[in-house]
Coordinates of C-alpha atoms and ligand atoms in Angstrom, one line a residue:
M1169 CA -8.2 -16.7 29.6
S1170 CA -7.3 -16.8 25.9
V1171 CA -4.1 -18.6 24.9
E1172 CA -3.7 -16.3 21.8
P1173 CA -1.0 -13.6 22.3
V1174 CA -2.6 -10.2 22.8
R1175 CA -1.2 -7.4 20.7
K1176 CA -2.3 -4.3 22.6
G1177 CA -3.3 -1.5 20.2
L1178 CA -3.1 -4.2 17.4
E1179 CA 0.5 -3.2 17.1
G1180 CA 2.2 -5.2 14.4
V1181 CA -1.0 -6.9 13.4
V1182 CA -1.8 -7.1 9.6
A1183 CA -5.5 -6.6 9.6
G1184 CA -6.2 -6.8 5.9
E1185 CA -4.9 -6.1 2.3
T1186 CA -5.0 -2.8 0.5
S1187 CA -3.6 -1.4 -2.8
I1188 CA -4.4 2.2 -1.9
S1189 CA -1.3 3.1 0.2
D1190 CA 1.7 1.4 1.8
V1191 CA 3.2 2.7 5.0
D1192 CA 6.7 1.0 5.1
G1193 CA 7.9 1.6 8.6
Q1194 CA 11.4 0.1 8.1
R1195 CA 12.3 2.0 4.9
C1196 CA 10.3 5.1 6.0
Q1197 CA 8.4 5.1 2.7
L1198 CA 4.8 6.1 1.9
I1199 CA 3.4 4.9 -1.4
Y1200 CA 0.0 5.9 -3.0
Q1201 CA -1.2 3.3 -5.5
G1202 CA 2.4 2.5 -6.5
Y1203 CA 3.8 6.1 -6.4
P1204 CA 6.3 7.0 -3.7
I1205 CA 5.1 10.2 -2.0
G1206 CA 8.1 12.1 -3.2
E1207 CA 6.9 11.5 -6.8
L1208 CA 3.6 13.2 -6.1
A1209 CA 4.5 16.0 -3.6
G1210 CA 4.8 19.3 -5.4
K1211 CA 4.0 17.7 -8.8
A1212 CA 0.5 16.3 -8.6
T1213 CA -2.5 18.3 -7.4
Y1214 CA -5.0 17.2 -4.8
E1215 CA -7.5 16.8 -7.6
E1216 CA -5.2 14.3 -9.4
V1217 CA -4.2 12.5 -6.2
S1218 CA -7.8 12.1 -4.9
Y1219 CA -8.7 10.6 -8.4
L1220 CA -5.6 8.3 -8.1
L1221 CA -6.7 7.1 -4.6
L1222 CA -10.3 6.5 -5.7
Y1223 CA -9.7 5.0 -9.1
G1224 CA -6.2 3.4 -8.8
A1225 CA -4.5 5.4 -11.6
L1226 CA -3.6 9.0 -12.3
P1227 CA -6.3 10.6 -14.5
S1228 CA -5.8 11.4 -18.2
R1229 CA -6.4 15.1 -19.1
S1230 CA -10.0 14.5 -20.0
Q1231 CA -10.6 12.4 -16.8
L1232 CA -9.1 15.1 -14.7
T1233 CA -11.3 17.8 -16.4
E1234 CA -14.4 15.7 -15.7
W1235 CA -13.3 15.0 -12.1
T1236 CA -12.5 18.6 -11.4
K1237 CA -15.9 19.6 -12.8
Q1238 CA -17.7 17.2 -10.5
L1239 CA -15.8 18.5 -7.5
E1240 CA -16.6 22.1 -8.4
A1241 CA -20.2 21.3 -9.0
S1242 CA -20.5 19.6 -5.6
R1243 CA -18.9 22.3 -3.4
A1244 CA -21.9 24.3 -2.5
L1245 CA -23.8 23.2 0.7
E1246 CA -27.5 22.3 0.6
P1247 CA -29.4 25.3 2.1
Q1248 CA -30.6 23.1 4.9
V1249 CA -27.0 22.2 5.8
A1250 CA -25.9 25.8 5.7
S1251 CA -28.8 26.8 7.9
L1252 CA -28.0 24.0 10.4
L1253 CA -24.4 25.1 10.6
K1254 CA -25.5 28.6 11.6
T1255 CA -27.5 27.2 14.6
L1256 CA -24.5 25.1 16.0
P1257 CA -22.7 26.3 19.1
F1258 CA -19.5 27.8 17.7
G1259 CA -17.5 27.5 20.9
A1260 CA -17.6 23.7 20.3
D1261 CA -14.5 21.9 19.0
P1262 CA -14.4 22.4 15.2
M1263 CA -14.0 18.6 14.7
A1264 CA -17.3 18.0 16.6
L1265 CA -18.9 20.7 14.4
L1266 CA -17.5 19.0 11.3
R1267 CA -18.7 15.6 12.5
T1268 CA -22.2 16.9 12.9
A1269 CA -22.2 18.8 9.6
I1270 CA -21.0 15.7 7.5
S1271 CA -23.6 13.6 9.2
A1272 CA -26.2 16.3 8.1
V1273 CA -24.8 16.3 4.5
G1274 CA -25.7 12.5 4.5
L1275 CA -29.3 13.3 5.5
Y1276 CA -29.8 15.3 2.3
D1277 CA -27.8 13.1 -0.1
P1278 CA -30.3 11.4 -2.4
E1279 CA -28.1 8.4 -2.6
A1280 CA -27.4 8.2 1.2
D1281 CA -28.4 4.5 1.5
Q1282 CA -27.3 3.3 -1.9
E1283 CA -24.2 1.3 -1.3
T1284 CA -23.2 0.2 -4.8
I1285 CA -19.6 1.0 -5.6
E1286 CA -20.7 3.6 -8.2
A1287 CA -23.0 5.2 -5.7
I1288 CA -20.3 5.4 -3.1
R1289 CA -18.0 7.0 -5.6
R1290 CA -20.6 9.6 -6.4
K1291 CA -21.1 10.3 -2.7
A1292 CA -17.4 10.5 -2.2
V1293 CA -17.1 13.4 -4.8
R1294 CA -19.8 15.3 -3.1
A1295 CA -18.4 14.7 0.4
I1296 CA -14.8 15.5 -0.5
A1297 CA -15.9 18.8 -2.1
K1298 CA -18.3 19.8 0.7
T1299 CA -15.9 19.1 3.5
S1300 CA -13.6 22.0 2.7
T1301 CA -16.7 24.3 2.2
I1302 CA -17.9 23.2 5.7
V1303 CA -14.5 23.8 7.3
A1304 CA -14.2 27.3 5.8
A1305 CA -17.8 28.0 7.0
I1306 CA -16.9 26.8 10.5
G1307 CA -13.9 29.1 10.4
R1308 CA -15.9 32.1 9.4
L1309 CA -18.9 31.5 11.7
R1310 CA -16.5 31.2 14.6
T1311 CA -15.5 34.8 14.1
G1312 CA -19.0 36.1 13.2
A1313 CA -18.1 36.6 9.6
A1314 CA -20.6 35.9 6.7
L1315 CA -20.2 32.7 4.7
I1316 CA -18.5 32.9 1.3
A1317 CA -19.8 30.7 -1.5
P1318 CA -17.4 28.5 -3.4
Q1319 CA -15.9 30.0 -6.5
M1320 CA -15.7 28.3 -9.8
G1321 CA -12.4 28.0 -11.6
L1322 CA -10.2 27.8 -8.5
S1323 CA -8.4 24.7 -7.4
H1324 CA -9.6 22.7 -4.3
A1325 CA -6.9 24.3 -2.2
A1326 CA -7.2 27.9 -3.6
N1327 CA -11.0 27.8 -3.2
F1328 CA -10.7 26.7 0.4
L1329 CA -8.4 29.6 1.3
S1330 CA -10.5 32.0 -0.6
M1331 CA -13.7 30.9 1.2
L1332 CA -11.9 31.1 4.6
H1333 CA -10.2 34.4 4.2
G1334 CA -12.4 36.2 1.7
R1335 CA -9.6 36.9 -0.7
E1336 CA -7.8 34.8 -3.3
P1337 CA -4.5 33.3 -2.0
T1338 CA -1.2 33.9 -3.7
A1339 CA 0.0 31.1 -6.0
Q1340 CA 2.5 30.0 -3.4
Q1341 CA -0.1 29.8 -0.7
A1342 CA -2.5 27.8 -2.9
Q1343 CA 0.4 25.4 -3.9
A1344 CA 1.4 25.0 -0.2
L1345 CA -2.1 24.0 0.8
D1346 CA -2.5 21.8 -2.2
A1347 CA 0.8 19.9 -1.3
Y1348 CA -0.4 19.6 2.3
F1349 CA -3.6 18.0 1.1
V1350 CA -1.6 15.6 -1.2
L1351 CA 0.8 14.6 1.6
L1352 CA -2.0 13.9 4.1
A1353 CA -4.5 12.3 1.7
D1354 CA -3.9 8.7 2.8
H1355 CA -1.9 6.6 5.2
G1356 CA -2.6 2.9 5.3
F1357 CA -4.7 1.5 8.2
N1358 CA -4.3 4.5 10.5
A1359 CA -6.9 4.7 13.3
S1360 CA -9.5 6.8 11.5
T1361 CA -9.2 4.9 8.2
F1362 CA -9.5 1.6 10.1
T1363 CA -12.6 3.1 11.8
A1364 CA -14.1 3.9 8.4
R1365 CA -13.4 0.4 7.2
T1366 CA -14.8 -1.2 10.3
V1367 CA -18.1 0.7 9.9
T1368 CA -18.2 -0.2 6.2
G1369 CA -17.6 -3.8 7.2
T1370 CA -21.0 -4.0 8.9
Q1371 CA -22.6 -2.8 5.6
S1372 CA -23.4 0.5 7.1
D1373 CA -23.5 3.6 4.8
Y1374 CA -20.7 5.8 3.5
Y1375 CA -21.7 8.8 5.7
S1376 CA -21.7 6.7 8.9
A1377 CA -18.2 5.5 8.0
I1378 CA -16.9 9.1 7.3
T1379 CA -18.6 10.5 10.4
A1380 CA -17.0 7.8 12.6
A1381 CA -13.6 8.4 10.9
I1382 CA -13.8 12.1 11.8
G1383 CA -14.5 11.1 15.4
S1384 CA -11.4 9.0 15.4
L1385 CA -9.2 11.6 13.8
K1386 CA -10.3 14.1 16.5
G1387 CA -8.0 12.5 19.2
S1388 CA -4.7 14.0 20.2
L1389 CA -2.7 10.8 19.5
H1390 CA -4.0 11.1 15.9
G1391 CA -5.3 14.2 14.0
A1392 CA -5.3 16.6 16.9
A1393 CA -1.5 16.4 17.2
N1394 CA -1.1 19.2 14.6
R1395 CA -3.2 21.5 16.8
K1396 CA -1.3 20.5 19.9
A1397 CA 2.0 21.0 18.1
M1398 CA 1.1 24.6 17.3
E1399 CA 0.0 25.1 20.9
M1400 CA 3.4 23.8 21.9
L1401 CA 5.2 26.2 19.6
T1402 CA 3.1 29.1 20.9
E1403 CA 3.8 28.1 24.5
I1404 CA 7.6 28.0 23.7
G1405 CA 7.3 31.5 22.1
S1406 CA 10.9 31.9 21.0
A1407 CA 13.9 29.8 19.8
E1408 CA 15.7 30.7 23.0
Q1409 CA 13.0 29.0 25.1
V1410 CA 13.3 25.7 23.3
E1411 CA 15.9 24.1 25.6
P1412 CA 14.1 25.0 28.9
Y1413 CA 10.9 23.7 27.4
V1414 CA 12.4 20.4 26.4
Q1415 CA 13.9 19.9 29.8
K1416 CA 10.7 20.7 31.6
T1417 CA 8.7 18.4 29.3
L1418 CA 11.1 15.6 30.0
A1419 CA 11.0 16.2 33.7
D1420 CA 7.2 16.2 33.7
H1421 CA 7.2 13.0 31.6
K1422 CA 5.0 14.6 29.0
R1423 CA 5.0 14.1 25.2
F1424 CA 6.3 16.3 22.4
M1425 CA 3.5 16.7 20.0
G1426 CA 4.4 16.0 16.4
F1427 CA 7.1 13.5 17.4
G1428 CA 7.2 9.7 17.3
H1429 CA 5.2 7.2 15.2
R1430 CA 3.8 3.8 15.7
V1431 CA 4.9 2.5 12.3
Y1432 CA 7.9 4.6 11.0
K1433 CA 11.1 3.6 12.6
G1434 CA 12.8 6.8 11.3
E1435 CA 11.6 10.1 10.0
D1436 CA 8.1 10.3 8.6
P1437 CA 8.6 10.6 4.8
R1438 CA 6.1 13.5 4.6
A1439 CA 7.9 15.6 7.1
K1440 CA 10.7 16.9 4.9
H1441 CA 8.3 18.1 2.3
L1442 CA 6.2 19.9 4.9
K1443 CA 9.3 21.5 6.4
L1444 CA 10.4 22.9 3.1
I1445 CA 7.0 24.3 2.4
A1446 CA 6.7 25.9 5.8
R1447 CA 10.1 27.5 5.4
G1448 CA 9.1 28.9 2.0
L1449 CA 5.9 30.4 3.4
G1450 CA 7.8 31.9 6.4
E1451 CA 10.4 33.5 4.1
S1452 CA 7.7 35.0 2.0
A1453 CA 5.9 36.4 5.0
H1454 CA 9.3 37.6 6.5
E1455 CA 8.3 35.8 9.7
L1456 CA 10.5 32.9 10.4
T1457 CA 9.8 32.7 14.2
W1458 CA 7.6 29.7 14.0
F1459 CA 9.9 27.9 11.6
A1460 CA 13.0 28.7 13.7
I1461 CA 11.3 27.4 16.9
S1462 CA 10.3 24.3 15.1
E1463 CA 13.8 23.6 13.7
R1464 CA 15.4 24.2 17.0
L1465 CA 12.9 21.9 18.8
Q1466 CA 13.3 19.2 16.2
E1467 CA 17.0 19.1 16.9
A1468 CA 16.7 19.4 20.7
V1469 CA 14.1 16.6 21.0
W1470 CA 16.3 14.4 18.8
N1471 CA 19.3 15.1 21.0
A1472 CA 17.4 14.6 24.2
K1473 CA 15.3 11.6 23.3
G1474 CA 16.1 10.3 19.8
L1475 CA 12.6 11.0 18.6
Y1476 CA 11.9 11.7 14.9
I1477 CA 9.3 14.2 13.8
N1478 CA 6.1 13.1 12.3
V1479 CA 3.6 14.6 9.8
D1480 CA 2.0 16.8 12.3
F1481 CA 5.1 18.7 13.4
Y1482 CA 5.7 21.0 10.3
S1483 CA 2.0 20.9 9.4
A1484 CA 1.6 23.2 12.4
S1485 CA 3.8 26.1 11.2
L1486 CA 2.7 25.5 7.6
L1487 CA -1.0 25.9 8.4
H1488 CA -0.2 28.8 10.7
Y1489 CA 1.6 30.6 7.9
L1490 CA -1.5 30.1 5.8
G1491 CA -3.5 32.2 8.3
I1492 CA -5.5 29.2 9.4
P1493 CA -6.6 29.5 13.1
T1494 CA -5.0 26.8 15.3
E1495 CA -8.4 25.5 16.4
L1496 CA -9.2 24.5 12.7
F1497 CA -6.0 22.5 12.2
T1498 CA -7.4 19.1 12.7
T1499 CA -10.3 19.9 10.4
M1500 CA -7.7 20.7 7.7
F1501 CA -6.3 17.2 8.2
A1502 CA -9.8 15.9 7.7
C1503 CA -10.2 17.8 4.5
A1504 CA -7.1 16.1 3.1
R1505 CA -8.0 12.6 4.4
M1506 CA -11.5 12.6 2.9
A1507 CA -9.9 11.2 -0.3
G1508 CA -8.2 8.4 1.6
W1509 CA -11.2 7.5 3.8
S1510 CA -13.4 7.4 0.7
A1511 CA -11.0 5.1 -1.2
H1512 CA -10.8 2.8 1.8
V1513 CA -14.6 2.7 2.1
I1514 CA -14.8 1.7 -1.6
E1515 CA -12.1 -0.9 -1.2
Q1516 CA -13.7 -2.4 1.9
A1517 CA -17.1 -2.5 0.3
S1518 CA -15.7 -4.1 -2.9
D1519 CA -14.5 -7.2 -1.0
N1520 CA -16.1 -7.1 2.3
R1521 CA -15.7 -9.2 5.4
L1522 CA -17.1 -8.1 8.7
I1523 CA -14.3 -6.8 10.9
R1524 CA -14.7 -8.6 14.2
P1525 CA -11.6 -9.4 16.3
L1526 CA -11.6 -11.4 19.5
A1527 CA -10.9 -10.2 23.0
A1528 CA -9.0 -11.9 25.8
Y1529 CA -11.4 -11.8 28.7
V1530 CA -9.6 -11.0 31.9
G1531 CA -12.7 -10.5 34.2
P1532 CA -14.1 -13.0 36.8
R1533 CA -16.2 -16.0 35.8
D1534 CA -18.9 -18.2 37.4
L1535 CA -20.3 -15.5 39.7
R1536 CA -23.8 -16.3 41.2
F1537 CA -26.6 -13.8 41.0
V1538 CA -27.4 -12.2 44.4
P1539 CA -30.8 -10.5 44.9
I1540 CA -30.5 -6.8 45.5
D1541 CA -31.6 -6.9 49.1
Q1542 CA -28.9 -9.4 49.9
R1543 CA -26.0 -7.5 48.4
P1544 CA -23.6 -5.6 50.7
T1545 CA -24.7 -2.0 51.2
Ligands
LIG1161 N1 7.2 12.5 23.2 C1 7.8 11.9 24.1 N2 8.0 10.6 24.3 C2 7.5 9.9 23.3 C3 6.8 10.4 22.2 C4 6.6 11.8 22.2 N3 6.0 12.4 21.2 N4 6.4 9.4 21.4 C5 6.9 8.3 21.9 N5 7.5 8.6 23.1 C6 8.2 7.6 23.9 C7 7.2 7.1 25.0 O1 7.2 7.9 26.1 C8 7.7 5.7 25.2 O2 8.8 5.8 26.0 P1 9.1 4.8 27.3 O3 9.2 3.5 26.6 O4 10.3 5.3 27.9 O5 7.8 4.9 28.1 C9 8.2 5.3 23.9 O6 8.6 6.5 23.2 C10 7.2 4.5 23.1 O7 6.0 5.2 23.1 P2 4.6 4.5 22.7 O8 3.5 5.4 23.2 O9 4.5 3.1 23.1 O10 4.7 4.5 21.1 P3 3.4 4.4 20.2 O11 3.9 3.6 19.1 O12 2.2 3.8 20.9 O13 3.1 5.9 19.9 C11 2.4 7.9 19.1 C12 3.0 6.5 18.8 C13 2.2 8.6 17.8 C14 1.0 7.7 19.7 C15 3.4 8.6 20.0 O14 4.6 8.7 19.4 C16 2.9 10.0 20.5 O15 2.1 10.0 21.4 N6 3.3 11.1 19.7 C17 2.8 12.4 20.1 C18 1.4 12.6 19.4 C19 1.6 12.7 17.9 O16 2.4 13.4 17.4 N7 0.7 12.0 17.2 C20 0.6 12.1 15.8 C21 1.0 10.8 15.1 S1 1.2 10.9 13.4

């Protein structure tokens, strides 16, 4: 038996250094490369923030033009990947479809196995751009609709909405999704990012790290909480049903999706921005039901259990107001987090050390081998 104290779930363990983002649980602050999230939300675009995360500084105008050009030029899928997508079973979980598709993108990337920092950066541009094309394609194929090619001249967010819905979004809708992408672009050593870094630590390739990260994000204690939060709002159905729902959930010892956080000891600093955006979208759509249920639930769960909302709570109504099907919600999170995952792969590869913790063995020892015909039946 190990004498080292075991931190289940690595809670409180500092597993490495990063300059990409800081999740300050005590002060409830999130910082990207020195900028508090409130400085960026609603001011910087996802294009600027993805550059910031990957290069460590906000781009100049010419750098942004070049970066945007690279993203635009990388959006289209290779014909083989588009053909593969069409053969996949569309009843499958969209995160599983995305995981398969990103892995396939890697098969056709000419630099798949080149792991210099510059090569990883080039792959990151391609993968960030293509992920939103894949997610829009998954959304359309699930309903039997034809795929829509990416459109030049639109922002990352506007292009996504246009590929998904087959029409250009309003400026408010495009800005809402852009801000969502910014707010979810990175978040310290969360489970999926740590997964990407662990894979990179073995000197495996960029696409293996991203594919593994998608698998990690798929879980309901991580990325799937936004989807579960929307299912919860749908189950509640109206603001009047909030209280009975809260009482029943407490009685059944179940969890409220979109509440609680391992690191933040107060409210998630992203939540208030998402709430404001969700309300704005609801007001423009003259449909405040989902916002009203959310607000009432936020208050009721706080009163009943003292739990704060996290990033996933208002993400749910925000994405719903953008016409995004609930089943696609976690893939939206993945679109945003592609920038953060990529930045962490680069940072890990730049100063690598194999990630290999110890385990406290609690099983038996010194057993003797018993031939099969002498074992109890
Ligand atoms: N609903 C109800 N109770 C919750 C809760 C939630 N969403 N989150 C935490 N709690 C309660 C637990 O039941 C536990 O209470 P207990 O000590 O009386 O048993 C206590 O708070 C601590 O929970 P624990 O699971 O140890 O906290 P954690 O740090 O491991 O969990 C989460 C963090 C995010 C996994 C957890 O808050 C959760 O499951 N949230 C819902 C899923 C979600 O929104 N995930 C997205 C995270 S960004």
